[in-house]
């Protein structure tokens, strides 16, 4: 028996999985897979947050959890147990013990929330083991591993989803709704990025998880070693939806530009003692990396990575078309014939008038989970897709092409800002694939 | 005898010419050249506006004016006469009659305010005739003509100034003052551009001046023929000052990206009758052209040209450094240790606290002339430089390198967004030249 809350949640989240069957909206949905069983790989800060959000959903079980740290593991096991579910089995025999977890035959899928470098290799291993994947965001290590990911997902016919919560943010879903109704006209250019002062976090690490011998963690290490946009997907995701990337449109080429690297060194000098080992770090990453991506249908995207300087946080989102423009920095919108001439209007008014149907329903049942409720929506979409054996939104082609921006920007910068070709990970399927994200 | 207003103006404007001699600030300045005699080439909408602003200044004479249109000419002659000065002689025998004007021996300099294509060729002709040049902004036709301009200015030892009023805007002079005091730390990246819905103006022309046979004017023609940033200097000028370009720093390379061209066609279809000739125009220019310029000292500049879509006007100015960030879109500033953590503060408060000395004085004597008073400041700087035989600010190297962005962006776009080398028009002198703009 479904209780009211579970049913409301199911109806909502059903709308988030791609390719929805009409019977799901009937009063008594017959789901293909009523119980979804998930393994967890990585239950540090982010992973345990995702776990707590998933525990909000009924008919989701967690038979197995993997982490290298005993404290992370036992905390996560306790969370599951306290929710009334059986205590998950723990996997903690070193960095490759996730492979043992993947050999279980009682898992429909896995959630991957490990340090960035492991995301795609672990996703590939999971797909090879026939486990559906929901993987946290981050940079790819190489375009080759992106290809491996796509080929493995195709060969195994197993769903692979990128957990890009930015796509589920309330303002960006309203904006997508506005774009899809044609209020901005034909889209011509988008801006976005991740502009977030993370200097302390980058230099010192989180203080949890696997630290480097010299201090810091994976974010420290990426900044020490790569001159690239190492966190491209938050800024890009909602823009890729607005531009129907991999669904009638695609990324064609990318060129990237890096500024000098001063912010992290300057912060270290001003905030840490002279004898701190971080004083000797060399930072490979420029303070600001700007990538310009040309799209098949003639649009381009200006994507910014800016985490090493003092600044108010921003995603720098802007979508501009033949009939209007939205700007997150202004928190405003201008639509020709509707807005006063050459003036911004507050987006808040449009937010409510053009609330996305998913959010309308979500607001009724009550927002829950991290990132202003966006985490719950993305995880629901994954769980419902598995439950109903439907394709996942933000699929393996999105995951490969969004995460590939890291190595592609790295190559362009290394080649003196030369444009580099953008791989078509769909291998031509983008021409016939239809937009599906949050369409019911 | 100098009256009070003239003296105040002179003291003010003296501060704007580069390389100020201390005696100019004494009570009885001995100027090298008390009367400045200017010729005018082009007195259409913009030229007549500049003329009216110049008529505010005493000891400036206008012996000769050139224009192809009788109505422009007689109006300008009347303005001069009504100010109590002798009626200027008119030059109107076709498009090359400016050469006859340049043969006069009673002119110290000329103001050039003609259609864009003529700016640099006319400047070169004036310099060859030994006349100082103050030239309106616009795009260069080619990098070759920029080199010719520089070589002619050097060979003739004659001053050549770009009339970039954006450098004299109150907010940007305060911001420059803030930057020079180090409040933003070491500058890492700048943004700027010209984002101005000019669709009607581009498609139909101004309705004055020399029109194309099919309608429209030089702006129409540039958009029909060039895929480039055809109006780069307003956005760039203040950023170049903040980065000390050509004075300890320089532009090293540029890569440009263009979106599809939809805005002008769409506006024409929605606003003009089906039989209007503009329905058949083909537009070469992309709706938005984005250039990224890498600088010698490791900064970069994101420069935007966006005139063919509906949008609120903006210069998109942003200057970001190791200690803070300014954003025109937000109309805010954030300075580490001074602003509340991760928050914007309204720029208005900084505007008054860090008023540039030139503007402090200007506000006392009273703002006058177009573009919120910026035109008066730029023209004063030119006049005072001639009067005192001092170098002009915004000199020939600035003019060449700022205007060259048009052909350089054109080349980069034509080559598929390849970065192109940025010519060093100073030929190495940038290493030793010192910042001088608005420094007293």
PDB file of C-alpha atoms in Angstrom, chain B residues 55-175:
ATOM      1  CA  UNK B  55      32.469  75.861 -27.622  1.00  0.00           C
ATOM      2  CA  UNK B  56      32.229  75.798 -23.804  1.00  0.00           C
ATOM      3  CA  UNK B  57      35.994  76.344 -23.691  1.00  0.00           C
ATOM      4  CA  UNK B  58      37.576  79.767 -24.128  1.00  0.00           C
ATOM      5  CA  UNK B  59      40.646  80.394 -26.273  1.00  0.00           C
ATOM      6  CA  UNK B  60      39.639  77.673 -28.703  1.00  0.00           C
ATOM      7  CA  UNK B  61      38.990  78.790 -32.287  1.00  0.00           C
ATOM      8  CA  UNK B  62      37.385  76.965 -35.206  1.00  0.00           C
ATOM      9  CA  UNK B  63      38.646  78.391 -38.504  1.00  0.00           C
ATOM     10  CA  UNK B  64      37.470  75.516 -40.728  1.00  0.00           C
ATOM     11  CA  UNK B  65      34.797  72.836 -40.842  1.00  0.00           C
ATOM     12  CA  UNK B  66      34.368  70.030 -43.363  1.00  0.00           C
ATOM     13  CA  UNK B  67      31.249  67.983 -44.073  1.00  0.00           C
ATOM     14  CA  UNK B  68      29.578  66.609 -47.201  1.00  0.00           C
ATOM     15  CA  UNK B  69      26.161  67.850 -46.168  1.00  0.00           C
ATOM     16  CA  UNK B  70      25.190  71.479 -46.528  1.00  0.00           C
ATOM     17  CA  UNK B  71      22.704  71.342 -43.625  1.00  0.00           C
ATOM     18  CA  UNK B  72      25.291  69.892 -41.230  1.00  0.00           C
ATOM     19  CA  UNK B  73      27.789  72.535 -42.287  1.00  0.00           C
ATOM     20  CA  UNK B  74      25.593  75.604 -41.962  1.00  0.00           C
ATOM     21  CA  UNK B  75      24.267  74.427 -38.605  1.00  0.00           C
ATOM     22  CA  UNK B  76      27.839  74.002 -37.320  1.00  0.00           C
ATOM     23  CA  UNK B  77      28.918  77.357 -38.726  1.00  0.00           C
ATOM     24  CA  UNK B  78      25.988  78.987 -36.948  1.00  0.00           C
ATOM     25  CA  UNK B  79      26.891  77.329 -33.631  1.00  0.00           C
ATOM     26  CA  UNK B  80      30.397  78.757 -33.838  1.00  0.00           C
ATOM     27  CA  UNK B  81      29.200  82.211 -34.860  1.00  0.00           C
ATOM     28  CA  UNK B  82      26.575  82.294 -32.108  1.00  0.00           C
ATOM     29  CA  UNK B  83      29.342  81.645 -29.560  1.00  0.00           C
ATOM     30  CA  UNK B  84      30.921  84.987 -30.583  1.00  0.00           C
ATOM     31  CA  UNK B  85      33.678  83.469 -32.716  1.00  0.00           C
ATOM     32  CA  UNK B  86      34.287  84.154 -36.430  1.00  0.00           C
ATOM     33  CA  UNK B  87      32.210  82.016 -38.811  1.00  0.00           C
ATOM     34  CA  UNK B  88      34.355  79.014 -39.890  1.00  0.00           C
ATOM     35  CA  UNK B  89      35.193  78.416 -43.526  1.00  0.00           C
ATOM     36  CA  UNK B  90      33.258  75.476 -45.027  1.00  0.00           C
ATOM     37  CA  UNK B  91      34.769  72.509 -46.921  1.00  0.00           C
ATOM     38  CA  UNK B  92      32.159  70.527 -48.811  1.00  0.00           C
ATOM     39  CA  UNK B  93      33.557  69.558 -52.235  1.00  0.00           C
ATOM     40  CA  UNK B  94      33.010  65.807 -51.873  1.00  0.00           C
ATOM     41  CA  UNK B  95      34.452  63.054 -49.720  1.00  0.00           C
ATOM     42  CA  UNK B  96      38.120  64.065 -50.128  1.00  0.00           C
ATOM     43  CA  UNK B  97      37.740  67.788 -49.481  1.00  0.00           C
ATOM     44  CA  UNK B  98      39.098  67.228 -45.952  1.00  0.00           C
ATOM     45  CA  UNK B  99      42.525  67.136 -47.643  1.00  0.00           C
ATOM     46  CA  UNK B 100      42.093  70.760 -48.684  1.00  0.00           C
ATOM     47  CA  UNK B 101      41.187  71.652 -45.105  1.00  0.00           C
ATOM     48  CA  UNK B 102      44.341  69.926 -43.905  1.00  0.00           C
ATOM     49  CA  UNK B 103      46.474  72.193 -46.142  1.00  0.00           C
ATOM     50  CA  UNK B 104      45.577  75.267 -44.070  1.00  0.00           C
ATOM     51  CA  UNK B 105      48.405  76.640 -41.989  1.00  0.00           C
ATOM     52  CA  UNK B 106      46.230  78.081 -39.223  1.00  0.00           C
ATOM     53  CA  UNK B 107      45.181  74.817 -37.566  1.00  0.00           C
ATOM     54  CA  UNK B 108      46.838  73.207 -34.522  1.00  0.00           C
ATOM     55  CA  UNK B 109      44.696  70.129 -34.775  1.00  0.00           C
ATOM     56  CA  UNK B 110      41.568  68.495 -36.144  1.00  0.00           C
ATOM     57  CA  UNK B 111      38.600  66.694 -34.645  1.00  0.00           C
ATOM     58  CA  UNK B 112      37.524  63.704 -36.742  1.00  0.00           C
ATOM     59  CA  UNK B 113      33.926  62.504 -36.346  1.00  0.00           C
ATOM     60  CA  UNK B 114      33.084  60.826 -39.637  1.00  0.00           C
ATOM     61  CA  UNK B 115      31.747  57.337 -40.451  1.00  0.00           C
ATOM     62  CA  UNK B 116      33.949  54.629 -38.949  1.00  0.00           C
ATOM     63  CA  UNK B 117      35.706  53.572 -42.134  1.00  0.00           C
ATOM     64  CA  UNK B 118      37.261  57.015 -42.516  1.00  0.00           C
ATOM     65  CA  UNK B 119      38.648  57.432 -39.001  1.00  0.00           C
ATOM     66  CA  UNK B 120      42.134  56.062 -39.438  1.00  0.00           C
ATOM     67  CA  UNK B 121      42.710  57.132 -43.093  1.00  0.00           C
ATOM     68  CA  UNK B 122      41.733  60.700 -42.174  1.00  0.00           C
ATOM     69  CA  UNK B 123      43.876  60.588 -39.024  1.00  0.00           C
ATOM     70  CA  UNK B 124      46.857  59.512 -41.110  1.00  0.00           C
ATOM     71  CA  UNK B 125      46.250  62.329 -43.618  1.00  0.00           C
ATOM     72  CA  UNK B 126      46.010  64.865 -40.794  1.00  0.00           C
ATOM     73  CA  UNK B 127      49.218  63.661 -39.154  1.00  0.00           C
ATOM     74  CA  UNK B 128      51.007  63.823 -42.516  1.00  0.00           C
ATOM     75  CA  UNK B 129      49.871  67.444 -42.732  1.00  0.00           C
ATOM     76  CA  UNK B 130      51.291  68.084 -39.250  1.00  0.00           C
ATOM     77  CA  UNK B 131      47.895  68.537 -37.622  1.00  0.00           C
ATOM     78  CA  UNK B 132      47.285  66.996 -34.199  1.00  0.00           C
ATOM     79  CA  UNK B 133      44.423  64.519 -34.244  1.00  0.00           C
ATOM     80  CA  UNK B 134      41.514  63.849 -31.918  1.00  0.00           C
ATOM     81  CA  UNK B 135      39.566  61.027 -33.505  1.00  0.00           C
ATOM     82  CA  UNK B 136      36.227  59.516 -32.612  1.00  0.00           C
ATOM     83  CA  UNK B 137      35.996  55.824 -31.710  1.00  0.00           C
ATOM     84  CA  UNK B 138      35.141  52.913 -33.971  1.00  0.00           C
ATOM     85  CA  UNK B 139      36.729  49.844 -35.527  1.00  0.00           C
ATOM     86  CA  UNK B 140      39.912  49.768 -37.574  1.00  0.00           C
ATOM     87  CA  UNK B 141      39.537  48.446 -41.108  1.00  0.00           C
ATOM     88  CA  UNK B 142      42.740  46.428 -40.873  1.00  0.00           C
ATOM     89  CA  UNK B 143      45.793  45.984 -38.660  1.00  0.00           C
ATOM     90  CA  UNK B 144      47.857  47.407 -41.540  1.00  0.00           C
ATOM     91  CA  UNK B 145      46.185  50.797 -41.289  1.00  0.00           C
ATOM     92  CA  UNK B 146      46.847  50.732 -37.525  1.00  0.00           C
ATOM     93  CA  UNK B 147      50.550  50.289 -38.265  1.00  0.00           C
ATOM     94  CA  UNK B 148      50.409  53.096 -40.828  1.00  0.00           C
ATOM     95  CA  UNK B 149      48.780  55.327 -38.239  1.00  0.00           C
ATOM     96  CA  UNK B 150      51.474  54.613 -35.655  1.00  0.00           C
ATOM     97  CA  UNK B 151      54.332  55.082 -38.133  1.00  0.00           C
ATOM     98  CA  UNK B 152      52.888  58.352 -39.415  1.00  0.00           C
ATOM     99  CA  UNK B 153      52.417  59.701 -35.891  1.00  0.00           C
ATOM    100  CA  UNK B 154      55.966  58.721 -34.972  1.00  0.00           C
ATOM    101  CA  UNK B 155      57.500  60.153 -38.163  1.00  0.00           C
ATOM    102  CA  UNK B 156      55.606  63.428 -37.854  1.00  0.00           C
ATOM    103  CA  UNK B 157      56.021  63.758 -34.058  1.00  0.00           C
ATOM    104  CA  UNK B 158      52.411  64.897 -34.032  1.00  0.00           C
ATOM    105  CA  UNK B 159      49.945  64.026 -31.246  1.00  0.00           C
ATOM    106  CA  UNK B 160      47.118  61.631 -32.033  1.00  0.00           C
ATOM    107  CA  UNK B 161      44.393  60.978 -29.464  1.00  0.00           C
ATOM    108  CA  UNK B 162      41.451  58.605 -29.432  1.00  0.00           C
ATOM    109  CA  UNK B 163      38.313  60.282 -28.115  1.00  0.00           C
ATOM    110  CA  UNK B 164      37.312  57.391 -25.843  1.00  0.00           C
ATOM    111  CA  UNK B 165      34.927  59.060 -23.434  1.00  0.00           C
ATOM    112  CA  UNK B 166      34.308  55.815 -21.502  1.00  0.00           C
ATOM    113  CA  UNK B 167      37.693  56.349 -19.844  1.00  0.00           C
ATOM    114  CA  UNK B 168      36.384  59.632 -18.443  1.00  0.00           C
ATOM    115  CA  UNK B 169      33.118  58.330 -16.995  1.00  0.00           C
ATOM    116  CA  UNK B 170      32.745  59.120 -13.342  1.00  0.00           C
ATOM    117  CA  UNK B 171      32.287  55.545 -12.128  1.00  0.00           C
ATOM    118  CA  UNK B 172      35.195  54.210 -14.145  1.00  0.00           C
ATOM    119  CA  UNK B 173      37.528  56.974 -12.960  1.00  0.00           C
ATOM    120  CA  UNK B 174      36.618  56.202  -9.343  1.00  0.00           C
ATOM    121  CA  UNK B 175      37.197  52.548 -10.040  1.00  0.00           C
TER     122      UNK B 175
END
